[in-house]
PDB file of C-alpha atoms in Angstrom:
ATOM      1  CA  MET J   1      98.015 153.665 112.254  1.00  0.00           C
ATOM      2  CA  THR J   2      94.579 152.502 113.589  1.00  0.00           C
ATOM      3  CA  GLY J   3      93.979 150.349 116.452  1.00  0.00           C
ATOM      4  CA  SER J   4      90.625 149.066 114.940  1.00  0.00           C
ATOM      5  CA  ALA J   5      91.982 145.462 114.410  1.00  0.00           C
ATOM      6  CA  LEU J   6      93.267 145.417 118.171  1.00  0.00           C
ATOM      7  CA  GLN J   7      90.164 146.916 119.205  1.00  0.00           C
ATOM      8  CA  SER J   8      88.204 144.118 117.387  1.00  0.00           C
ATOM      9  CA  ALA J   9      90.415 141.479 118.866  1.00  0.00           C
ATOM     10  CA  VAL J  10      89.718 142.904 122.441  1.00  0.00           C
ATOM     11  CA  ILE J  11      85.964 142.846 121.931  1.00  0.00           C
ATOM     12  CA  ARG J  12      86.162 139.014 121.054  1.00  0.00           C
ATOM     13  CA  ASP J  13      88.336 138.290 124.140  1.00  0.00           C
ATOM     14  CA  LEU J  14      86.055 140.189 126.410  1.00  0.00           C
ATOM     15  CA  ALA J  15      82.917 138.524 125.002  1.00  0.00           C
ATOM     16  CA  ALA J  16      84.292 135.155 126.143  1.00  0.00           C
ATOM     17  CA  GLU J  17      81.448 132.664 127.207  1.00  0.00           C
ATOM     18  CA  VAL J  18      81.536 132.116 131.098  1.00  0.00           C
ATOM     19  CA  PRO J  19      79.337 129.825 133.247  1.00  0.00           C
ATOM     20  CA  THR J  20      76.130 131.213 134.412  1.00  0.00           C
ATOM     21  CA  GLU J  21      77.326 131.235 137.924  1.00  0.00           C
ATOM     22  CA  VAL J  22      80.065 133.640 136.972  1.00  0.00           C
ATOM     23  CA  THR J  23      77.515 136.103 135.587  1.00  0.00           C
ATOM     24  CA  GLU J  24      75.458 135.901 138.691  1.00  0.00           C
ATOM     25  CA  VAL J  25      78.215 136.343 140.914  1.00  0.00           C
ATOM     26  CA  ALA J  26      79.321 139.451 138.857  1.00  0.00           C
ATOM     27  CA  ARG J  27      75.903 141.035 139.233  1.00  0.00           C
ATOM     28  CA  THR J  28      76.004 140.391 142.885  1.00  0.00           C
ATOM     29  CA  LEU J  29      79.574 142.030 143.410  1.00  0.00           C
ATOM     30  CA  ALA J  30      78.444 145.036 141.242  1.00  0.00           C
ATOM     31  CA  ALA J  31      75.549 145.636 143.562  1.00  0.00           C
ATOM     32  CA  ARG J  32      77.544 144.995 146.784  1.00  0.00           C
ATOM     33  CA  LEU J  33      80.417 147.150 145.915  1.00  0.00           C
ATOM     34  CA  GLY J  34      79.011 149.957 143.602  1.00  0.00           C
ATOM     35  CA  GLY J  35      80.400 148.545 140.357  1.00  0.00           C
ATOM     36  CA  VAL J  36      79.825 150.000 137.035  1.00  0.00           C
ATOM     37  CA  ALA J  37      81.759 147.090 135.344  1.00  0.00           C
ATOM     38  CA  VAL J  38      82.935 143.620 136.304  1.00  0.00           C
ATOM     39  CA  LEU J  39      85.841 141.752 134.698  1.00  0.00           C
ATOM     40  CA  PHE J  40      86.687 138.107 135.343  1.00  0.00           C
ATOM     41  CA  TYR J  41      90.215 136.704 134.783  1.00  0.00           C
ATOM     42  CA  GLY J  42      92.565 134.298 136.040  1.00  0.00           C
ATOM     43  CA  SER J  43      92.920 130.503 135.899  1.00  0.00           C
ATOM     44  CA  VAL J  44      89.279 129.695 136.406  1.00  0.00           C
ATOM     45  CA  LEU J  45      88.267 131.625 133.208  1.00  0.00           C
ATOM     46  CA  ARG J  46      90.135 128.958 131.364  1.00  0.00           C
ATOM     47  CA  THR J  47      89.603 125.898 133.547  1.00  0.00           C
ATOM     48  CA  ARG J  48      85.934 126.508 134.707  1.00  0.00           C
ATOM     49  CA  GLN J  49      86.528 124.723 138.088  1.00  0.00           C
ATOM     50  CA  LEU J  50      84.105 126.630 140.098  1.00  0.00           C
ATOM     51  CA  GLY J  51      85.345 125.142 143.243  1.00  0.00           C
ATOM     52  CA  ASP J  52      88.532 127.083 143.050  1.00  0.00           C
ATOM     53  CA  ILE J  53      88.828 130.815 143.869  1.00  0.00           C
ATOM     54  CA  LEU J  54      87.590 133.066 141.060  1.00  0.00           C
ATOM     55  CA  ASP J  55      89.274 136.272 140.385  1.00  0.00           C
ATOM     56  CA  PHE J  56      87.390 139.427 139.661  1.00  0.00           C
ATOM     57  CA  TYR J  57      88.117 143.297 139.097  1.00  0.00           C
ATOM     58  CA  VAL J  58      85.209 145.277 140.068  1.00  0.00           C
ATOM     59  CA  LEU J  59      85.304 148.988 138.657  1.00  0.00           C
ATOM     60  CA  THR J  60      83.506 151.624 140.310  1.00  0.00           C
ATOM     61  CA  ASP J  61      82.643 155.203 139.740  1.00  0.00           C
ATOM     62  CA  ARG J  62      83.423 156.490 143.377  1.00  0.00           C
ATOM     63  CA  ASP J  63      86.672 157.125 145.164  1.00  0.00           C
ATOM     64  CA  GLY J  64      87.471 155.312 148.368  1.00  0.00           C
ATOM     65  CA  GLY J  65      89.811 156.559 151.216  1.00  0.00           C
ATOM     66  CA  PHE J  66      93.223 157.872 150.890  1.00  0.00           C
ATOM     67  CA  ALA J  67      94.845 154.432 150.631  1.00  0.00           C
ATOM     68  CA  SER J  68      92.487 153.355 148.083  1.00  0.00           C
ATOM     69  CA  ARG J  69      93.242 156.316 145.848  1.00  0.00           C
ATOM     70  CA  TYR J  70      97.173 155.871 146.165  1.00  0.00           C
ATOM     71  CA  LEU J  71      97.610 152.084 146.795  1.00  0.00           C
ATOM     72  CA  TRP J  72      94.778 150.667 144.581  1.00  0.00           C
ATOM     73  CA  PRO J  73      93.259 148.295 144.297  1.00  0.00           C
ATOM     74  CA  ASP J  74      91.152 147.321 147.298  1.00  0.00           C
ATOM     75  CA  VAL J  75      91.189 143.503 147.858  1.00  0.00           C
ATOM     76  CA  SER J  76      88.341 141.428 149.379  1.00  0.00           C
ATOM     77  CA  PHE J  77      87.391 137.863 149.675  1.00  0.00           C
ATOM     78  CA  GLN J  78      83.677 137.211 149.010  1.00  0.00           C
ATOM     79  CA  GLU J  79      81.534 134.104 149.345  1.00  0.00           C
ATOM     80  CA  ILE J  80      78.345 134.356 147.164  1.00  0.00           C
ATOM     81  CA  PRO J  81      75.666 131.842 146.721  1.00  0.00           C
ATOM     82  CA  ALA J  82      75.103 131.086 142.919  1.00  0.00           C
ATOM     83  CA  GLY J  83      73.652 128.182 141.118  1.00  0.00           C
ATOM     84  CA  GLY J  84      72.978 126.380 144.170  1.00  0.00           C
ATOM     85  CA  ARG J  85      76.553 126.491 145.580  1.00  0.00           C
ATOM     86  CA  VAL J  86      78.848 128.956 147.199  1.00  0.00           C
ATOM     87  CA  ILE J  87      81.187 130.744 144.855  1.00  0.00           C
ATOM     88  CA  ARG J  88      84.389 132.055 146.588  1.00  0.00           C
ATOM     89  CA  ALA J  89      85.982 134.965 144.954  1.00  0.00           C
ATOM     90  CA  LYS J  90      89.120 137.262 145.419  1.00  0.00           C
ATOM     91  CA  VAL J  91      87.894 140.620 144.287  1.00  0.00           C
ATOM     92  CA  ALA J  92      89.962 143.628 143.351  1.00  0.00           C
ATOM     93  CA  THR J  93      88.136 146.992 143.334  1.00  0.00           C
ATOM     94  CA  MET J  94      89.276 150.295 142.002  1.00  0.00           C
ATOM     95  CA  THR J  95      87.622 153.084 140.100  1.00  0.00           C
ATOM     96  CA  LEU J  96      87.040 152.941 136.393  1.00  0.00           C
ATOM     97  CA  ALA J  97      88.902 156.126 135.933  1.00  0.00           C
ATOM     98  CA  THR J  98      92.098 154.716 137.730  1.00  0.00           C
ATOM     99  CA  PHE J  99      91.729 151.473 135.703  1.00  0.00           C
ATOM    100  CA  GLU J 100      91.866 153.448 132.540  1.00  0.00           C
ATOM    101  CA  ARG J 101      94.968 155.431 133.556  1.00  0.00           C
ATOM    102  CA  ALA J 102      96.766 152.345 134.760  1.00  0.00           C
ATOM    103  CA  THR J 103      96.318 150.566 131.667  1.00  0.00           C
ATOM    104  CA  THR J 104      98.198 153.249 129.721  1.00  0.00           C
ATOM    105  CA  GLY J 105     101.266 152.670 131.728  1.00  0.00           C
ATOM    106  CA  VAL J 106     101.789 156.266 132.801  1.00  0.00           C
ATOM    107  CA  SER J 107     102.169 155.300 136.485  1.00  0.00           C
ATOM    108  CA  ILE J 108     104.836 153.037 138.009  1.00  0.00           C
ATOM    109  CA  ASP J 109     102.465 150.277 138.434  1.00  0.00           C
ATOM    110  CA  THR J 110     102.888 147.318 136.116  1.00  0.00           C
ATOM    111  CA  THR J 111     100.210 144.877 137.622  1.00  0.00           C
ATOM    112  CA  VAL J 112      97.068 146.201 135.678  1.00  0.00           C
ATOM    113  CA  TRP J 113      98.302 146.598 132.061  1.00  0.00           C
ATOM    114  CA  VAL J 114     100.360 143.235 132.266  1.00  0.00           C
ATOM    115  CA  ARG J 115      97.420 141.383 133.841  1.00  0.00           C
ATOM    116  CA  PHE J 116      94.938 142.718 131.215  1.00  0.00           C
ATOM    117  CA  ALA J 117      97.112 141.970 128.329  1.00  0.00           C
ATOM    118  CA  GLN J 118      96.190 138.382 129.378  1.00  0.00           C
ATOM    119  CA  PRO J 119      92.731 137.002 128.539  1.00  0.00           C
ATOM    120  CA  SER J 120      89.747 138.392 130.741  1.00  0.00           C
ATOM    121  CA  ALA J 121      86.088 138.653 130.165  1.00  0.00           C
ATOM    122  CA  LEU J 122      83.801 141.560 130.564  1.00  0.00           C
ATOM    123  CA  VAL J 123      81.002 139.759 132.417  1.00  0.00           C
ATOM    124  CA  TRP J 124      78.870 142.771 133.411  1.00  0.00           C
ATOM    125  CA  ALA J 125      78.633 146.477 132.664  1.00  0.00           C
ATOM    126  CA  LEU J 126      76.265 149.139 133.775  1.00  0.00           C
ATOM    127  CA  GLY J 127      75.670 150.434 130.104  1.00  0.00           C
ATOM    128  CA  PRO J 128      77.322 150.716 126.753  1.00  0.00           C
ATOM    129  CA  ASP J 129      79.427 153.712 127.637  1.00  0.00           C
ATOM    130  CA  GLU J 130      81.042 151.787 130.527  1.00  0.00           C
ATOM    131  CA  GLN J 131      81.464 148.625 128.206  1.00  0.00           C
ATOM    132  CA  ALA J 132      83.273 150.926 125.649  1.00  0.00           C
ATOM    133  CA  ARG J 133      85.612 152.508 128.163  1.00  0.00           C
ATOM    134  CA  VAL J 134      86.494 149.177 129.446  1.00  0.00           C
ATOM    135  CA  THR J 135      87.135 147.693 125.951  1.00  0.00           C
ATOM    136  CA  ARG J 136      89.440 150.968 125.303  1.00  0.00           C
ATOM    137  CA  ALA J 137      91.221 150.304 128.523  1.00  0.00           C
ATOM    138  CA  VAL J 138      91.902 146.796 127.902  1.00  0.00           C
ATOM    139  CA  ALA J 139      93.242 147.700 124.266  1.00  0.00           C
ATOM    140  CA  ALA J 140      95.470 150.252 126.000  1.00  0.00           C
ATOM    141  CA  ALA J 141      96.853 147.393 128.465  1.00  0.00           C
ATOM    142  CA  ALA J 142      97.677 145.429 125.226  1.00  0.00           C
ATOM    143  CA  THR J 143      99.590 148.401 123.497  1.00  0.00           C
ATOM    144  CA  THR J 144     101.362 149.263 126.833  1.00  0.00           C
ATOM    145  CA  ALA J 145     102.421 145.516 127.323  1.00  0.00           C
ATOM    146  CA  ALA J 146     103.599 145.184 123.667  1.00  0.00           C
ATOM    147  CA  SER J 147     105.558 148.464 123.777  1.00  0.00           C
ATOM    148  CA  PHE J 148     107.562 147.328 126.799  1.00  0.00           C
ATOM    149  CA  ALA J 149     108.003 143.883 125.305  1.00  0.00           C
ATOM    150  CA  ALA J 150     109.501 145.500 122.182  1.00  0.00           C
ATOM    151  CA  ALA J 151     112.109 147.206 124.441  1.00  0.00           C
ATOM    152  CA  LEU J 152     112.672 144.104 126.713  1.00  0.00           C
ATOM    153  CA  GLY J 153     112.539 141.313 124.134  1.00  0.00           C
ATOM    154  CA  PRO J 154     115.137 140.238 121.544  1.00  0.00           C
ATOM    155  CA  ARG J 155     115.929 142.135 118.421  1.00  0.00           C
ATOM    156  CA  GLN J 156     114.057 139.556 116.461  1.00  0.00           C
ATOM    157  CA  GLY J 157     112.176 136.508 117.425  1.00  0.00           C
ATOM    158  CA  ARG J 158     108.824 134.807 117.793  1.00  0.00           C
ATOM    159  CA  PRO J 159     106.090 136.688 119.498  1.00  0.00           C
ATOM    160  CA  ALA J 160     106.355 134.302 122.235  1.00  0.00           C
ATOM    161  CA  ASP J 161     109.869 135.435 122.945  1.00  0.00           C
ATOM    162  CA  TYR J 162     108.627 138.999 123.333  1.00  0.00           C
ATOM    163  CA  TRP J 163     105.997 138.035 125.748  1.00  0.00           C
ATOM    164  CA  GLN J 164     108.342 135.738 127.705  1.00  0.00           C
ATOM    165  CA  ALA J 165     110.748 138.659 128.362  1.00  0.00           C
ATOM    166  CA  LEU J 166     107.889 141.024 129.308  1.00  0.00           C
ATOM    167  CA  LEU J 167     106.484 138.536 131.790  1.00  0.00           C
ATOM    168  CA  ARG J 168     109.909 137.626 133.373  1.00  0.00           C
ATOM    169  CA  GLU J 169     110.721 141.188 133.914  1.00  0.00           C
ATOM    170  CA  THR J 170     107.242 142.075 135.446  1.00  0.00           C
ATOM    171  CA  TYR J 171     107.510 139.120 137.938  1.00  0.00           C
ATOM    172  CA  ARG J 172     110.698 140.650 139.098  1.00  0.00           C
ATOM    173  CA  ALA J 173     109.456 144.237 139.426  1.00  0.00           C
ATOM    174  CA  GLU J 174     106.241 143.018 141.222  1.00  0.00           C
ATOM    175  CA  LEU J 175     107.911 141.150 143.933  1.00  0.00           C
ATOM    176  CA  ARG J 176     106.133 137.937 142.758  1.00  0.00           C
ATOM    177  CA  VAL J 177     107.795 134.567 143.481  1.00  0.00           C
ATOM    178  CA  GLU J 178     107.109 132.643 140.572  1.00  0.00           C
ATOM    179  CA  ALA J 179     108.439 129.231 139.600  1.00  0.00           C
ATOM    180  CA  PRO J 180     110.963 129.237 136.815  1.00  0.00           C
ATOM    181  CA  GLY J 181     109.170 128.924 133.512  1.00  0.00           C
ATOM    182  CA  ARG J 182     106.044 130.333 134.862  1.00  0.00           C
ATOM    183  CA  GLU J 183     105.673 132.636 131.759  1.00  0.00           C
ATOM    184  CA  LEU J 184     105.856 129.621 129.506  1.00  0.00           C
ATOM    185  CA  GLN J 185     102.823 128.163 131.104  1.00  0.00           C
ATOM    186  CA  VAL J 186     100.876 131.508 130.943  1.00  0.00           C
ATOM    187  CA  LEU J 187     101.632 131.589 127.163  1.00  0.00           C
ATOM    188  CA  ALA J 188     101.035 127.911 126.583  1.00  0.00           C
ATOM    189  CA  HIS J 189      97.327 128.289 127.456  1.00  0.00           C
ATOM    190  CA  ALA J 190      96.564 130.532 124.510  1.00  0.00           C
ATOM    191  CA  PRO J 191      99.624 130.557 122.165  1.00  0.00           C
ATOM    192  CA  GLU J 192      97.823 131.545 118.969  1.00  0.00           C
ATOM    193  CA  ARG J 193      96.248 134.506 120.882  1.00  0.00           C
ATOM    194  CA  TYR J 194      99.413 135.818 122.157  1.00  0.00           C
ATOM    195  CA  ASP J 195     101.048 135.244 118.569  1.00  0.00           C
ATOM    196  CA  GLN J 196      98.221 137.424 116.847  1.00  0.00           C
ATOM    197  CA  LEU J 197      98.015 139.940 119.627  1.00  0.00           C
ATOM    198  CA  LEU J 198     101.490 141.287 119.687  1.00  0.00           C
ATOM    199  CA  PRO J 199     101.604 142.618 115.922  1.00  0.00           C
ATOM    200  CA  LEU J 200      98.242 143.998 116.297  1.00  0.00           C
ATOM    201  CA  ALA J 201      99.185 145.926 119.639  1.00  0.00           C
ATOM    202  CA  TRP J 202     102.384 147.018 117.953  1.00  0.00           C
ATOM    203  CA  ASP J 203     100.466 148.513 114.956  1.00  0.00           C
ATOM    204  CA  ALA J 204      98.125 150.190 117.341  1.00  0.00           C
ATOM    205  CA  ALA J 205     100.997 151.579 119.464  1.00  0.00           C
ATOM    206  CA  GLY J 206     102.679 152.961 116.124  1.00  0.00           C
ATOM    207  CA  ILE J 207     105.672 150.574 116.318  1.00  0.00           C
ATOM    208  CA  PRO J 208     106.753 149.514 112.847  1.00  0.00           C
ATOM    209  CA  PHE J 209     108.033 145.838 112.543  1.00  0.00           C
ATOM    210  CA  HIS J 210     109.313 143.361 110.025  1.00  0.00           C
ATOM    211  CA  ARG J 211     107.820 139.944 109.723  1.00  0.00           C
ATOM    212  CA  GLY J 212     110.191 137.454 108.341  1.00  0.00           C
ATOM    213  CA  SER J 213     111.010 133.554 108.284  1.00  0.00           C
ATOM    214  CA  GLU J 214     112.635 133.938 111.530  1.00  0.00           C
ATOM    215  CA  GLY J 215     110.016 135.845 113.432  1.00  0.00           C
ATOM    216  CA  VAL J 216     109.136 139.422 113.930  1.00  0.00           C
ATOM    217  CA  ALA J 217     111.541 142.392 114.574  1.00  0.00           C
ATOM    218  CA  PRO J 218     110.178 145.688 116.012  1.00  0.00           C
ATOM    219  CA  ARG J 219     111.722 148.721 114.383  1.00  0.00           C
ATOM    220  CA  LEU J 220     111.939 151.118 117.487  1.00  0.00           C
ATOM    221  CA  SER J 221     113.551 154.454 116.920  1.00  0.00           C
ATOM    222  CA  PHE J 222     116.564 155.269 119.145  1.00  0.00           C
ATOM    223  CA  GLY J 223     114.569 157.946 120.996  1.00  0.00           C
ATOM    224  CA  ARG J 224     111.520 155.715 121.638  1.00  0.00           C
ATOM    225  CA  CYS J 225     113.741 152.841 122.740  1.00  0.00           C
ATOM    226  CA  ARG J 226     115.681 155.001 125.132  1.00  0.00           C
ATOM    227  CA  ARG J 227     112.431 156.373 126.513  1.00  0.00           C
ATOM    228  CA  LEU J 228     110.945 152.866 127.050  1.00  0.00           C
ATOM    229  CA  ALA J 229     114.319 151.466 128.590  1.00  0.00           C
ATOM    230  CA  GLN J 230     114.316 154.479 131.032  1.00  0.00           C
ATOM    231  CA  ALA J 231     110.559 154.012 131.889  1.00  0.00           C
ATOM    232  CA  TRP J 232     111.163 150.414 132.569  1.00  0.00           C
ATOM    233  CA  LEU J 233     114.173 151.126 134.872  1.00  0.00           C
ATOM    234  CA  THR J 234     112.104 153.361 136.837  1.00  0.00           C
ATOM    235  CA  ARG J 235     109.230 150.929 137.379  1.00  0.00           C
ATOM    236  CA  ALA J 236     111.743 148.036 137.957  1.00  0.00           C
ATOM    237  CA  ALA J 237     113.282 150.048 140.698  1.00  0.00           C
ATOM    238  CA  MET J 238     110.325 151.303 142.463  1.00  0.00           C
ATOM    239  CA  GLY J 239     107.925 148.243 141.625  1.00  0.00           C
ATOM    240  CA  LYS J 240     108.990 146.278 144.670  1.00  0.00           C
ATOM    241  CA  ALA J 241     108.590 149.145 147.101  1.00  0.00           C
ATOM    242  CA  LEU J 242     105.188 149.869 145.703  1.00  0.00           C
ATOM    243  CA  ASN J 243     103.972 146.334 145.964  1.00  0.00           C
ATOM    244  CA  ILE J 244     105.379 145.926 149.579  1.00  0.00           C
ATOM    245  CA  ALA J 245     103.246 148.936 150.449  1.00  0.00           C
ATOM    246  CA  ARG J 246     100.282 147.222 148.828  1.00  0.00           C
ATOM    247  CA  LEU J 247     100.940 144.101 150.791  1.00  0.00           C
ATOM    248  CA  VAL J 248     101.103 146.062 154.130  1.00  0.00           C
ATOM    249  CA  LYS J 249      97.863 147.802 153.235  1.00  0.00           C
ATOM    250  CA  ALA J 250      96.205 144.516 152.237  1.00  0.00           C
ATOM    251  CA  ALA J 251      97.244 142.835 155.666  1.00  0.00           C
ATOM    252  CA  PHE J 252      95.158 145.336 157.516  1.00  0.00           C
ATOM    253  CA  THR J 253      92.264 146.098 155.022  1.00  0.00           C
ATOM    254  CA  PHE J 254      91.838 142.833 153.177  1.00  0.00           C
ATOM    255  CA  GLU J 255      88.024 142.244 153.851  1.00  0.00           C
ATOM    256  CA  GLY J 256      87.466 138.496 154.618  1.00  0.00           C
ATOM    257  CA  ALA J 257      91.272 137.924 154.915  1.00  0.00           C
ATOM    258  CA  ALA J 258      90.622 135.363 157.780  1.00  0.00           C
ATOM    259  CA  ARG J 259      88.004 133.454 155.904  1.00  0.00           C
ATOM    260  CA  TYR J 260      90.123 133.269 152.647  1.00  0.00           C
ATOM    261  CA  GLY J 261      93.286 132.099 154.677  1.00  0.00           C
ATOM    262  CA  LEU J 262      91.339 129.476 156.507  1.00  0.00           C
ATOM    263  CA  TRP J 263      89.702 128.289 153.481  1.00  0.00           C
ATOM    264  CA  LYS J 264      93.092 127.938 151.741  1.00  0.00           C
ATOM    265  CA  ILE J 265      94.609 126.121 154.589  1.00  0.00           C
ATOM    266  CA  GLN J 266      92.031 123.540 154.644  1.00  0.00           C
ATOM    267  CA  ARG J 267      92.129 123.123 150.964  1.00  0.00           C
ATOM    268  CA  HIS J 268      96.012 122.683 150.803  1.00  0.00           C
ATOM    269  CA  THR J 269      96.644 120.893 154.148  1.00  0.00           C
ATOM    270  CA  GLY J 270      93.259 119.295 155.163  1.00  0.00           C
ATOM    271  CA  VAL J 271      93.414 120.936 158.404  1.00  0.00           C
ATOM    272  CA  HIS J 272      90.343 122.672 159.502  1.00  0.00           C
ATOM    273  CA  ILE J 273      90.581 125.708 161.765  1.00  0.00           C
ATOM    274  CA  ALA J 274      87.495 127.212 163.162  1.00  0.00           C
ATOM    275  CA  LEU J 275      86.745 130.916 162.243  1.00  0.00           C
ATOM    276  CA  THR J 276      86.400 132.674 165.552  1.00  0.00           C
ATOM    277  CA  PRO J 277      85.271 136.171 165.905  1.00  0.00           C
ATOM    278  CA  TRP J 278      88.707 137.170 167.135  1.00  0.00           C
ATOM    279  CA  ARG J 279      90.209 135.487 164.160  1.00  0.00           C
ATOM    280  CA  GLU J 280      87.949 137.470 161.774  1.00  0.00           C
ATOM    281  CA  ARG J 281      88.721 140.833 163.310  1.00  0.00           C
ATOM    282  CA  HIS J 282      92.473 140.271 163.858  1.00  0.00           C
ATOM    283  CA  PRO J 283      93.725 138.076 160.984  1.00  0.00           C
ATOM    284  CA  VAL J 284      97.396 139.421 161.317  1.00  0.00           C
ATOM    285  CA  LEU J 285      97.601 138.677 164.966  1.00  0.00           C
ATOM    286  CA  ALA J 286      95.843 135.416 164.701  1.00  0.00           C
ATOM    287  CA  GLY J 287      98.323 134.120 162.068  1.00  0.00           C
ATOM    288  CA  PRO J 288     101.058 132.877 164.302  1.00  0.00           C
ATOM    289  CA  GLY J 289      98.496 130.676 166.403  1.00  0.00           C
ATOM    290  CA  VAL J 290      96.842 129.417 163.335  1.00  0.00           C
ATOM    291  CA  LEU J 291     100.268 128.283 161.818  1.00  0.00           C
ATOM    292  CA  TRP J 292     101.228 126.484 165.273  1.00  0.00           C
ATOM    293  CA  ARG J 293      97.810 124.705 165.086  1.00  0.00           C
ATOM    294  CA  VAL J 294      98.421 123.578 161.574  1.00  0.00           C
ATOM    295  CA  LEU J 295     101.797 122.472 162.255  1.00  0.00           C
ATOM    296  CA  ARG J 296     100.672 120.466 165.321  1.00  0.00           C
ATOM    297  CA  ALA J 297      97.873 118.922 163.401  1.00  0.00           C
ATOM    298  CA  GLN J 298     100.207 118.010 160.665  1.00  0.00           C
ATOM    299  CA  ASN J 299     102.745 116.288 163.009  1.00  0.00           C
ATOM    300  CA  ALA J 300     100.059 114.497 164.629  1.00  0.00           C
ATOM    301  CA  ALA J 301      98.801 113.061 161.441  1.00  0.00           C
ATOM    302  CA  ALA J 302     102.442 112.053 160.616  1.00  0.00           C
ATOM    303  CA  ARG J 303     102.918 110.176 163.831  1.00  0.00           C
ATOM    304  CA  ASN J 304      99.641 108.229 163.407  1.00  0.00           C
ATOM    305  CA  ALA J 305     100.356 107.355 159.766  1.00  0.00           C
TER     306      ALA J 305
END
């Protein structure tokens, strides 16, 4: 089987038009973080609400320290002037080689391949080689996701049924607290895309399937089904521990954590907390004091209402 149809679909996805400010930010991030390619993804890709937090993956060609090599990605909060405004971005950074490996599903991580089976845009690349590598990696993410969806989904159903099953299970494995039905919201933003992507990815993965009036049905061999089930059990068992380790790492290495947290607090509560040098240097230690100030301000506002 050939994956050329999937590759073409991925190329179209990655070429999605984005606001000029996003491209400008991507170039700045690449220069600032040593990137060879920059992917833009998340809700703002769809909504174009540039006042929200934008999500980027910056792929580099150089390894970081020990924690970066084994507990990727590095995460930072960046504020970048673009188009006459300040764009705020949450940025994940990892090597392109690690990204390529992660999308194949060979590691216990699920976050990368499930995230990039969803829409994203390649907004900057150093050259055609890097562009081609990212395209192949995103196609690999789709085949990995579709393969696990075949094992986790129903024996027969609509393409959306398989994606829903996959997303529900990955939320559990990743220690993500999502509202019930979150997977339905994700799919509702681009239902035709997901309907078309699943058979293309199955074809590229070498998974035969039947298409009938009641939907599609993957024809997994017993051996392949067992391997996928065993692989998923391993990821489900170890995924929470992996993501707890990442959270601990992020608590002490998240560049710009204090700025990010205080901006989110003001946006969601209306309470302004000044960014002091101490809070900038020690966001974890500053957390309880910030929480107390927010609660005090909210209580005062309630009394005066």
